Tab-separated table of C-alpha atoms in Angstrom:
chain	number	residue	atom	x	y	z
G	1	UNK	CA	-0.039	-0.126	0.038
G	2	UNK	CA	1.265	3.460	-1.113
G	3	UNK	CA	1.949	5.913	1.606
G	4	UNK	CA	-0.068	9.035	0.998
G	5	UNK	CA	1.986	12.202	0.634
G	6	UNK	CA	0.980	14.825	3.489
G	7	UNK	CA	-0.525	18.062	2.913
G	8	UNK	CA	2.594	19.877	4.025
G	9	UNK	CA	4.748	17.975	1.566
G	10	UNK	CA	2.194	18.677	-1.224
G	11	UNK	CA	2.322	22.258	-0.565
G	12	UNK	CA	6.120	22.448	-0.450
G	13	UNK	CA	6.239	20.455	-3.843
G	14	UNK	CA	3.733	23.040	-5.348
G	15	UNK	CA	5.620	25.979	-3.883
G	16	UNK	CA	8.817	24.716	-5.561
G	17	UNK	CA	7.281	23.863	-8.812
G	18	UNK	CA	5.548	27.138	-8.786
G	19	UNK	CA	8.873	28.897	-8.398
G	20	UNK	CA	10.547	26.989	-11.403
G	21	UNK	CA	7.736	27.565	-13.756
G	22	UNK	CA	7.424	31.234	-12.855
G	23	UNK	CA	11.124	31.679	-13.401
G	24	UNK	CA	11.145	29.761	-16.652
G	25	UNK	CA	8.077	31.673	-18.164
G	26	UNK	CA	9.315	34.989	-16.848
G	27	UNK	CA	12.668	34.556	-18.252
G	28	UNK	CA	11.085	33.523	-21.609
G	29	UNK	CA	8.904	36.514	-21.717
G	30	UNK	CA	5.844	34.602	-21.299
G	31	UNK	CA	4.660	35.805	-17.873
G	32	UNK	CA	1.561	36.664	-19.508
G	33	UNK	CA	0.618	32.940	-19.635
G	34	UNK	CA	0.711	32.833	-15.719
G	35	UNK	CA	-1.688	35.899	-15.373
G	36	UNK	CA	-4.035	34.613	-18.198
G	37	UNK	CA	-3.916	30.870	-17.626
G	38	UNK	CA	-2.530	29.675	-14.410
G	39	UNK	CA	-3.387	32.466	-11.935
G	40	UNK	CA	-7.042	31.917	-12.677
G	41	UNK	CA	-6.929	28.618	-10.923
G	42	UNK	CA	-5.472	30.163	-7.991
G	43	UNK	CA	-8.309	32.713	-7.766
G	44	UNK	CA	-10.831	29.935	-8.047
G	45	UNK	CA	-9.148	28.304	-4.908
G	46	UNK	CA	-9.054	31.515	-3.102
G	47	UNK	CA	-12.696	32.248	-3.953
G	48	UNK	CA	-13.532	28.871	-2.404
G	49	UNK	CA	-11.467	29.918	0.602
G	50	UNK	CA	-13.261	33.360	0.983
G	51	UNK	CA	-16.451	31.401	0.531
G	52	UNK	CA	-15.998	28.923	3.558
G	53	UNK	CA	-14.253	31.757	5.744
G	54	UNK	CA	-17.467	33.383	7.168
G	55	UNK	CA	-19.348	30.089	7.846
G	56	UNK	CA	-16.121	28.771	9.372
G	57	UNK	CA	-15.466	31.759	11.809
G	58	UNK	CA	-19.340	32.371	12.849
G	59	UNK	CA	-20.035	28.731	13.455
G	60	UNK	CA	-16.818	27.499	14.950
G	61	UNK	CA	-16.841	30.593	17.164
G	62	UNK	CA	-20.440	29.852	18.520
G	63	UNK	CA	-19.632	26.186	18.796
G	64	UNK	CA	-16.363	27.048	20.609
G	65	UNK	CA	-18.153	29.313	23.096
G	66	UNK	CA	-20.952	26.899	23.780
G	67	UNK	CA	-18.524	24.182	24.295
G	68	UNK	CA	-16.846	26.174	26.927
G	69	UNK	CA	-20.207	26.589	28.482
G	70	UNK	CA	-19.067	29.375	30.667
G	71	UNK	CA	-18.993	32.900	29.726
G	72	UNK	CA	-16.314	33.701	32.354
G	73	UNK	CA	-14.002	31.200	30.386
G	74	UNK	CA	-14.839	33.003	27.303
G	75	UNK	CA	-13.816	36.379	28.800
G	76	UNK	CA	-10.627	34.872	30.243
G	77	UNK	CA	-9.609	33.333	26.917
G	78	UNK	CA	-10.701	36.734	25.092
G	79	UNK	CA	-8.424	39.020	27.286
G	80	UNK	CA	-5.468	36.838	27.506
G	81	UNK	CA	-5.464	36.600	23.536
G	82	UNK	CA	-5.952	40.075	22.947
G	83	UNK	CA	-2.967	41.047	25.465
G	84	UNK	CA	-0.705	38.425	24.014
G	85	UNK	CA	-1.341	40.070	20.521
G	86	UNK	CA	-0.810	43.602	21.690
G	87	UNK	CA	2.273	42.644	23.437
G	88	UNK	CA	3.823	40.794	20.582
G	89	UNK	CA	2.896	43.533	18.020
G	90	UNK	CA	4.491	46.230	20.121
G	91	UNK	CA	7.733	44.138	20.208
G	92	UNK	CA	7.299	43.651	16.218
G	93	UNK	CA	7.134	47.421	15.888
G	94	UNK	CA	10.551	47.909	17.993
G	95	UNK	CA	12.174	44.935	15.973
G	96	UNK	CA	11.134	46.691	12.765
G	97	UNK	CA	12.284	50.176	13.601
G	98	UNK	CA	15.617	49.043	15.087
G	99	UNK	CA	16.436	47.125	11.726
G	100	UNK	CA	15.088	49.803	9.444
G	101	UNK	CA	17.386	52.592	11.435
G	102	UNK	CA	20.357	50.285	11.168
G	103	UNK	CA	19.724	49.967	7.300
G	104	UNK	CA	19.033	53.641	6.909
G	105	UNK	CA	22.026	54.648	9.082
G	106	UNK	CA	24.326	52.612	6.933
G	107	UNK	CA	22.966	54.323	3.824
G	108	UNK	CA	21.467	50.921	2.425
G	109	UNK	CA	18.044	52.588	1.821
G	110	UNK	CA	18.503	54.574	-1.608
G	111	UNK	CA	16.256	57.186	-2.712
G	112	UNK	CA	14.354	55.466	-5.521
G	113	UNK	CA	11.927	58.184	-6.227
G	114	UNK	CA	13.628	58.905	-9.675
G	115	UNK	CA	13.705	55.056	-10.539
G	116	UNK	CA	10.012	54.682	-9.685
G	117	UNK	CA	8.464	58.018	-10.838
G	118	UNK	CA	5.553	59.654	-9.110
G	119	UNK	CA	3.555	56.403	-8.625
G	120	UNK	CA	0.526	57.369	-6.206
G	121	UNK	CA	-1.623	55.411	-3.730
G	122	UNK	CA	-5.119	56.600	-2.581
G	123	UNK	CA	-5.407	55.692	1.106
G	124	UNK	CA	-8.719	54.915	2.800
G	125	UNK	CA	-9.766	57.645	5.092
G	126	UNK	CA	-9.464	56.829	8.819
G	127	UNK	CA	-12.338	58.226	10.846
G	128	UNK	CA	-10.897	58.043	14.130
G	129	UNK	CA	-10.940	55.485	17.106
G	130	UNK	CA	-14.431	56.084	18.037
G	131	UNK	CA	-15.931	55.608	14.646
G	132	UNK	CA	-14.028	52.543	14.296
G	133	UNK	CA	-15.206	51.277	17.702
G	134	UNK	CA	-18.753	52.019	16.465
G	135	UNK	CA	-18.217	50.028	13.053
G	136	UNK	CA	-17.231	46.930	14.818
G	137	UNK	CA	-21.007	46.548	15.897
G	138	UNK	CA	-23.161	45.446	12.797
G	139	UNK	CA	-26.364	47.193	12.197
G	140	UNK	CA	-27.111	44.486	9.599
G	141	UNK	CA	-26.057	41.000	10.071
G	142	UNK	CA	-26.481	39.964	6.368
G	143	UNK	CA	-24.371	42.614	5.301
G	144	UNK	CA	-21.632	41.741	7.646
G	145	UNK	CA	-21.695	38.347	6.107
G	146	UNK	CA	-21.868	39.628	2.375
G	147	UNK	CA	-18.846	42.069	2.977
G	148	UNK	CA	-16.849	39.463	5.181
G	149	UNK	CA	-16.332	41.919	7.899
G	150	UNK	CA	-14.497	39.694	10.442
G	151	UNK	CA	-14.818	41.921	13.366
G	152	UNK	CA	-18.436	42.220	12.973
G	153	UNK	CA	-18.798	38.468	12.369
G	154	UNK	CA	-16.980	37.658	15.484
G	155	UNK	CA	-19.213	40.151	17.341
G	156	UNK	CA	-22.284	38.289	15.898
G	157	UNK	CA	-20.535	35.051	17.022
G	158	UNK	CA	-20.065	36.107	20.529
G	159	UNK	CA	-23.820	37.588	21.033
G	160	UNK	CA	-25.268	34.470	19.492
G	161	UNK	CA	-23.020	32.170	21.353
G	162	UNK	CA	-23.849	33.875	24.683
G	163	UNK	CA	-27.583	33.987	24.060
G	164	UNK	CA	-27.679	30.348	23.268
G	165	UNK	CA	-25.851	29.643	26.380
G	166	UNK	CA	-27.926	31.934	28.431
G	167	UNK	CA	-31.126	30.389	26.936
G	168	UNK	CA	-30.135	27.092	28.820
G	169	UNK	CA	-32.341	24.063	28.152
G	170	UNK	CA	-34.699	25.977	25.624
G	171	UNK	CA	-31.695	26.790	23.505
G	172	UNK	CA	-30.789	23.047	23.201
G	173	UNK	CA	-32.229	22.993	19.539
G	174	UNK	CA	-29.824	25.833	18.486
G	175	UNK	CA	-27.039	23.975	20.330
G	176	UNK	CA	-27.657	20.913	18.205
G	177	UNK	CA	-28.082	22.734	14.913
G	178	UNK	CA	-24.678	24.626	15.620
G	179	UNK	CA	-22.977	21.430	16.466
G	180	UNK	CA	-24.524	19.743	13.326
G	181	UNK	CA	-23.465	22.509	11.030
G	182	UNK	CA	-19.956	22.918	12.529
G	183	UNK	CA	-19.586	19.104	11.442
G	184	UNK	CA	-20.612	19.846	7.922
G	185	UNK	CA	-18.628	22.798	7.516
G	186	UNK	CA	-15.332	21.112	8.818
G	187	UNK	CA	-16.015	18.211	6.108
G	188	UNK	CA	-16.492	20.965	3.422
G	189	UNK	CA	-13.282	22.687	4.598
G	190	UNK	CA	-11.326	19.528	4.467
G	191	UNK	CA	-12.452	19.304	0.644
G	192	UNK	CA	-11.221	22.732	-0.006
G	193	UNK	CA	-7.948	22.459	1.927
G	194	UNK	CA	-7.231	19.369	-0.159
G	195	UNK	CA	-7.104	21.734	-3.313
G	196	UNK	CA	-4.532	24.045	-1.633
G	197	UNK	CA	-1.378	22.686	-3.533
G	198	UNK	CA	-3.110	23.646	-6.742
G	199	UNK	CA	-3.548	27.214	-5.533
G	200	UNK	CA	-0.094	27.432	-4.079
G	201	UNK	CA	1.254	26.588	-7.402
G	202	UNK	CA	-0.872	28.872	-9.288
G	203	UNK	CA	-0.185	31.965	-7.336
G	204	UNK	CA	3.677	31.269	-6.781
G	205	UNK	CA	4.144	30.769	-10.473
G	206	UNK	CA	2.427	34.012	-11.156
G	207	UNK	CA	4.172	36.164	-8.565
G	208	UNK	CA	7.748	34.566	-9.687
G	209	UNK	CA	6.848	35.421	-13.382
G	210	UNK	CA	5.530	38.869	-13.078
G	211	UNK	CA	7.570	40.419	-9.951
G	212	UNK	CA	10.958	38.827	-10.863
G	213	UNK	CA	14.655	39.870	-10.626
G	214	UNK	CA	13.951	43.448	-12.260
G	215	UNK	CA	11.659	44.729	-9.555
G	216	UNK	CA	13.514	42.887	-6.643
G	217	UNK	CA	16.791	44.444	-7.932
G	218	UNK	CA	15.803	48.109	-6.922
G	219	UNK	CA	14.124	47.093	-3.693
G	220	UNK	CA	15.889	44.277	-2.301
G	221	UNK	CA	17.344	45.960	0.491
G	222	UNK	CA	14.070	47.119	2.061
G	223	UNK	CA	12.529	43.967	1.313
G	224	UNK	CA	15.494	42.003	3.054
G	225	UNK	CA	15.273	44.281	5.940
G	226	UNK	CA	11.581	43.539	6.403
G	227	UNK	CA	12.413	39.657	5.924
G	228	UNK	CA	15.144	39.623	8.505
G	229	UNK	CA	12.523	41.296	11.023
G	230	UNK	CA	10.008	38.667	10.200
G	231	UNK	CA	12.458	35.865	10.868
G	232	UNK	CA	13.827	37.429	13.998
G	233	UNK	CA	10.246	37.927	15.420
G	234	UNK	CA	9.205	34.320	14.444
G	235	UNK	CA	12.281	32.720	15.803
G	236	UNK	CA	12.720	34.779	18.975
G	237	UNK	CA	9.267	36.044	20.090
G	238	UNK	CA	7.059	33.079	19.066
G	239	UNK	CA	9.350	30.079	19.760
G	240	UNK	CA	10.346	31.707	23.188
G	241	UNK	CA	6.659	32.050	23.969
G	242	UNK	CA	5.872	28.458	22.788
G	243	UNK	CA	8.964	27.224	24.859
G	244	UNK	CA	8.149	29.249	27.992
G	245	UNK	CA	4.429	29.188	28.207
G	246	UNK	CA	3.579	25.925	26.477
G	247	UNK	CA	6.784	23.795	26.965
G	248	UNK	CA	7.162	23.080	23.316
G	249	UNK	CA	10.425	23.062	21.458
G	250	UNK	CA	11.053	25.504	18.587
G	251	UNK	CA	11.544	22.873	16.214
G	252	UNK	CA	8.238	21.046	16.936
G	253	UNK	CA	6.440	24.231	16.744
G	254	UNK	CA	7.637	25.443	13.510
G	255	UNK	CA	7.187	21.878	11.955
G	256	UNK	CA	3.738	21.744	13.055
G	257	UNK	CA	2.824	25.191	11.910
G	258	UNK	CA	4.720	24.631	8.529
G	259	UNK	CA	1.602	24.025	6.506
G	260	UNK	CA	-0.242	27.081	7.481
G	261	UNK	CA	2.900	29.121	7.306
G	262	UNK	CA	3.561	28.167	3.590
G	263	UNK	CA	-0.116	28.557	2.706
G	264	UNK	CA	-0.293	32.047	4.277
G	265	UNK	CA	2.986	33.082	2.438
G	266	UNK	CA	1.547	32.237	-0.914
G	267	UNK	CA	-2.140	33.298	-0.370
G	268	UNK	CA	-1.096	36.568	1.492
G	269	UNK	CA	-4.543	36.102	3.379
G	270	UNK	CA	-4.789	35.299	7.270
G	271	UNK	CA	-8.621	35.098	6.893
G	272	UNK	CA	-8.141	32.504	3.765
G	273	UNK	CA	-5.599	30.583	5.794
G	274	UNK	CA	-7.897	29.822	8.747
G	275	UNK	CA	-8.885	26.449	7.873
G	276	UNK	CA	-5.334	25.350	7.411
G	277	UNK	CA	-4.391	27.409	10.749
G	278	UNK	CA	-7.086	25.509	12.739
G	279	UNK	CA	-5.526	22.091	11.684
G	280	UNK	CA	-2.089	22.948	12.575
G	281	UNK	CA	-2.985	24.557	15.981
G	282	UNK	CA	-4.952	21.268	16.825
G	283	UNK	CA	-2.126	19.109	15.834
G	284	UNK	CA	0.159	20.943	18.010
G	285	UNK	CA	-1.998	20.479	21.070
G	286	UNK	CA	-4.140	23.451	21.082
G	287	UNK	CA	-7.744	22.946	22.620
G	288	UNK	CA	-10.186	22.726	19.744
G	289	UNK	CA	-12.547	25.069	21.377
G	290	UNK	CA	-9.903	27.663	22.296
G	291	UNK	CA	-8.383	27.490	18.710
G	292	UNK	CA	-11.741	28.001	17.278
G	293	UNK	CA	-11.957	31.277	19.237
G	294	UNK	CA	-8.294	32.488	19.073
G	295	UNK	CA	-7.581	31.937	15.382
G	296	UNK	CA	-10.520	33.899	13.852
G	297	UNK	CA	-9.731	36.753	16.382
G	298	UNK	CA	-6.091	36.566	15.636
G	299	UNK	CA	-6.649	36.719	11.766
G	300	UNK	CA	-8.236	40.228	12.470
G	301	UNK	CA	-6.437	41.599	15.502
G	302	UNK	CA	-2.799	40.002	15.207
G	303	UNK	CA	-0.761	41.965	12.618
G	304	UNK	CA	3.001	41.393	13.864
G	305	UNK	CA	4.078	40.996	10.321
G	306	UNK	CA	2.284	43.978	9.153
G	307	UNK	CA	3.681	45.982	12.149
G	308	UNK	CA	7.342	45.040	11.119
G	309	UNK	CA	6.318	45.911	7.499
G	310	UNK	CA	4.999	49.362	8.551
G	311	UNK	CA	7.810	50.379	10.551
G	312	UNK	CA	10.483	49.428	7.920
G	313	UNK	CA	8.465	50.952	4.979
G	314	UNK	CA	7.940	54.218	7.231
G	315	UNK	CA	11.545	54.590	7.784
G	316	UNK	CA	12.247	53.849	4.051
G	317	UNK	CA	9.589	56.218	2.946
G	318	UNK	CA	11.039	58.814	5.269
G	319	UNK	CA	14.506	58.395	3.715
G	320	UNK	CA	12.985	58.642	0.208
G	321	UNK	CA	11.395	61.973	1.062
G	322	UNK	CA	14.537	63.496	2.822
G	323	UNK	CA	13.218	63.238	6.381
G	324	UNK	CA	14.938	61.857	9.509
G	325	UNK	CA	12.689	60.596	12.066
G	326	UNK	CA	12.890	61.583	15.665
G	327	UNK	CA	12.552	59.522	18.776
G	328	UNK	CA	9.102	60.875	19.353
G	329	UNK	CA	7.957	60.072	15.904
G	330	UNK	CA	9.554	56.525	16.259
G	331	UNK	CA	7.278	55.988	19.475
G	332	UNK	CA	4.192	57.352	17.572
G	333	UNK	CA	4.865	54.884	15.081
G	334	UNK	CA	5.034	52.094	17.640
G	335	UNK	CA	1.677	53.272	19.348
G	336	UNK	CA	-0.285	53.944	16.115
G	337	UNK	CA	0.942	50.472	14.364
G	338	UNK	CA	-0.064	48.444	17.520
G	339	UNK	CA	-3.468	50.206	18.008
G	340	UNK	CA	-4.305	50.214	14.102
G	341	UNK	CA	-3.626	46.464	13.985
G	342	UNK	CA	-7.022	46.033	15.767
G	343	UNK	CA	-9.675	45.991	12.840
G	344	UNK	CA	-7.479	45.579	10.061
G	345	UNK	CA	-8.891	42.865	7.855
G	346	UNK	CA	-7.093	39.446	7.423
G	347	UNK	CA	-6.948	39.959	3.706
G	348	UNK	CA	-4.280	40.473	1.138
G	349	UNK	CA	-3.176	44.104	0.880
G	350	UNK	CA	-4.936	45.308	4.146
G	351	UNK	CA	-1.336	46.215	5.423
G	352	UNK	CA	-1.540	49.420	2.900
G	353	UNK	CA	-4.389	51.048	4.785
G	354	UNK	CA	-2.498	50.591	7.912
G	355	UNK	CA	0.569	52.014	6.566
G	356	UNK	CA	-1.308	55.080	5.166
G	357	UNK	CA	-2.623	55.515	8.723
G	358	UNK	CA	0.941	55.556	10.162
G	359	UNK	CA	2.475	57.792	7.726
G	360	UNK	CA	-0.306	60.443	8.264
G	361	UNK	CA	0.226	60.078	11.951
G	362	UNK	CA	3.955	61.457	11.396
G	363	UNK	CA	3.335	63.669	8.441
G	364	UNK	CA	5.018	61.673	5.772
G	365	UNK	CA	3.039	62.200	2.287
G	366	UNK	CA	0.921	59.266	1.901
G	367	UNK	CA	1.589	59.365	-2.012
G	368	UNK	CA	4.991	57.884	-1.161
G	369	UNK	CA	3.285	54.586	-0.731
G	370	UNK	CA	3.280	54.620	-4.321
G	371	UNK	CA	7.023	53.911	-4.276
G	372	UNK	CA	6.487	50.286	-2.850
G	373	UNK	CA	3.050	49.504	-4.300
G	374	UNK	CA	4.677	47.500	-7.012
G	375	UNK	CA	6.162	44.979	-4.696
G	376	UNK	CA	3.880	45.166	-1.720
G	377	UNK	CA	2.779	41.559	-2.514
G	378	UNK	CA	6.378	40.375	-1.760
G	379	UNK	CA	6.038	42.236	1.597
G	380	UNK	CA	2.642	40.868	2.060
G	381	UNK	CA	3.831	37.276	1.675
G	382	UNK	CA	6.359	37.476	4.600
G	383	UNK	CA	3.913	39.427	6.995
G	384	UNK	CA	0.911	37.169	6.352
G	385	UNK	CA	3.153	34.207	7.208
G	386	UNK	CA	4.334	35.853	10.348
G	387	UNK	CA	0.657	36.856	11.457
G	388	UNK	CA	-0.484	33.218	10.889
G	389	UNK	CA	2.317	31.748	12.798
G	390	UNK	CA	1.575	34.309	15.746
G	391	UNK	CA	-2.048	33.215	15.862
G	392	UNK	CA	-1.161	29.554	16.055
G	393	UNK	CA	1.488	30.354	18.654
G	394	UNK	CA	-1.077	32.197	20.704
G	395	UNK	CA	-3.676	29.348	20.532
G	396	UNK	CA	-0.991	26.856	21.855
G	397	UNK	CA	-0.068	29.344	24.800
G	398	UNK	CA	-3.634	30.191	25.737
G	399	UNK	CA	-4.466	26.606	25.854
G	400	UNK	CA	-1.594	25.907	28.361
G	401	UNK	CA	-2.643	28.951	30.274
G	402	UNK	CA	-6.255	27.622	30.694
G	403	UNK	CA	-5.160	24.025	31.361
G	404	UNK	CA	-2.695	25.141	33.943
G	405	UNK	CA	-5.596	27.142	35.578
G	406	UNK	CA	-7.931	24.243	35.428
G	407	UNK	CA	-5.339	21.744	37.091
G	408	UNK	CA	-4.755	24.296	39.801
G	409	UNK	CA	-8.465	24.523	40.510
G	410	UNK	CA	-8.582	20.783	40.790
G	411	UNK	CA	-5.828	20.669	43.420
């Protein structure tokens, strides 16, 4: 009997094949083939993921809340999760700023305004914290589902989960419906995940063919700076927290999270990676109910990779515009980037909106984002991979904290 190739291995093979095919077609001047005939298969796969994301988040979170059977436990898991994400995001900002200033101080950030021209980017307007807070609570449930507004979907899940729990015996039918729907959606999710190597191959071949050596040549240093930050944060912060709080070796952690990391790297969507992240977290020992609560929240709130990207990009764009950031401005970058991470959608390109907010906070012209729009996807691949890794690390740590608390109560 032939041994079935595991999903992580299939994804890795698809990743390597995508790089080879993309490089060959790009070198032959046939990159349009990837855009016209290969990438559409990746788009179909991502559409399937987007189709399943809202049901997965809604039903799995309600089921997770009901399985806890205690609103106090929901609250305990919630504040620990948010605190973990806020602390790691602040650390990510510091790492990004330190690395960016080292590169900039060494004269490694060139002025690219002449080479790239006057590209512009129109940023979405930020209406302030209170307006953002109000927008979290939906006025129309179906509109939240239609637009895949993940924060609003999470709020809906919290309210429904709490209401069903409060209804007690009279809410038993709703409990059974949620449990049954959760099982059906998990089976559907398994089917879609099985198609992931196809999506990875399609997207990787397109990225390599269309954004090859020419564009990397001019921005290699700033991209390299960001990726050094991603690697440092993953190895130091996440492996340390997994070891310190969950007693898990870094090798075991990264091996278990590998499938989700590779998937996030190619799709650039934390939300689309949720089904894979859920499987990886549970294989690493995360409680099923806690993972169902933490991972969707993390896909929306946890933006460590985006924070590093913002800080590196901010220093780079400041250098391009002839500005030297003061210590006060750097502190403002850390605070703004950390707070702005809450509410940013876990979808490809959402980091651009956050970056615009940070640039506005320290008075750097937002138009300068146009200098790095062309390679944003290359940044996005690494930062999304880091974000998803953090989601999994958090679910493992919170599981251990809750298990430890439960064990202490039994003594």
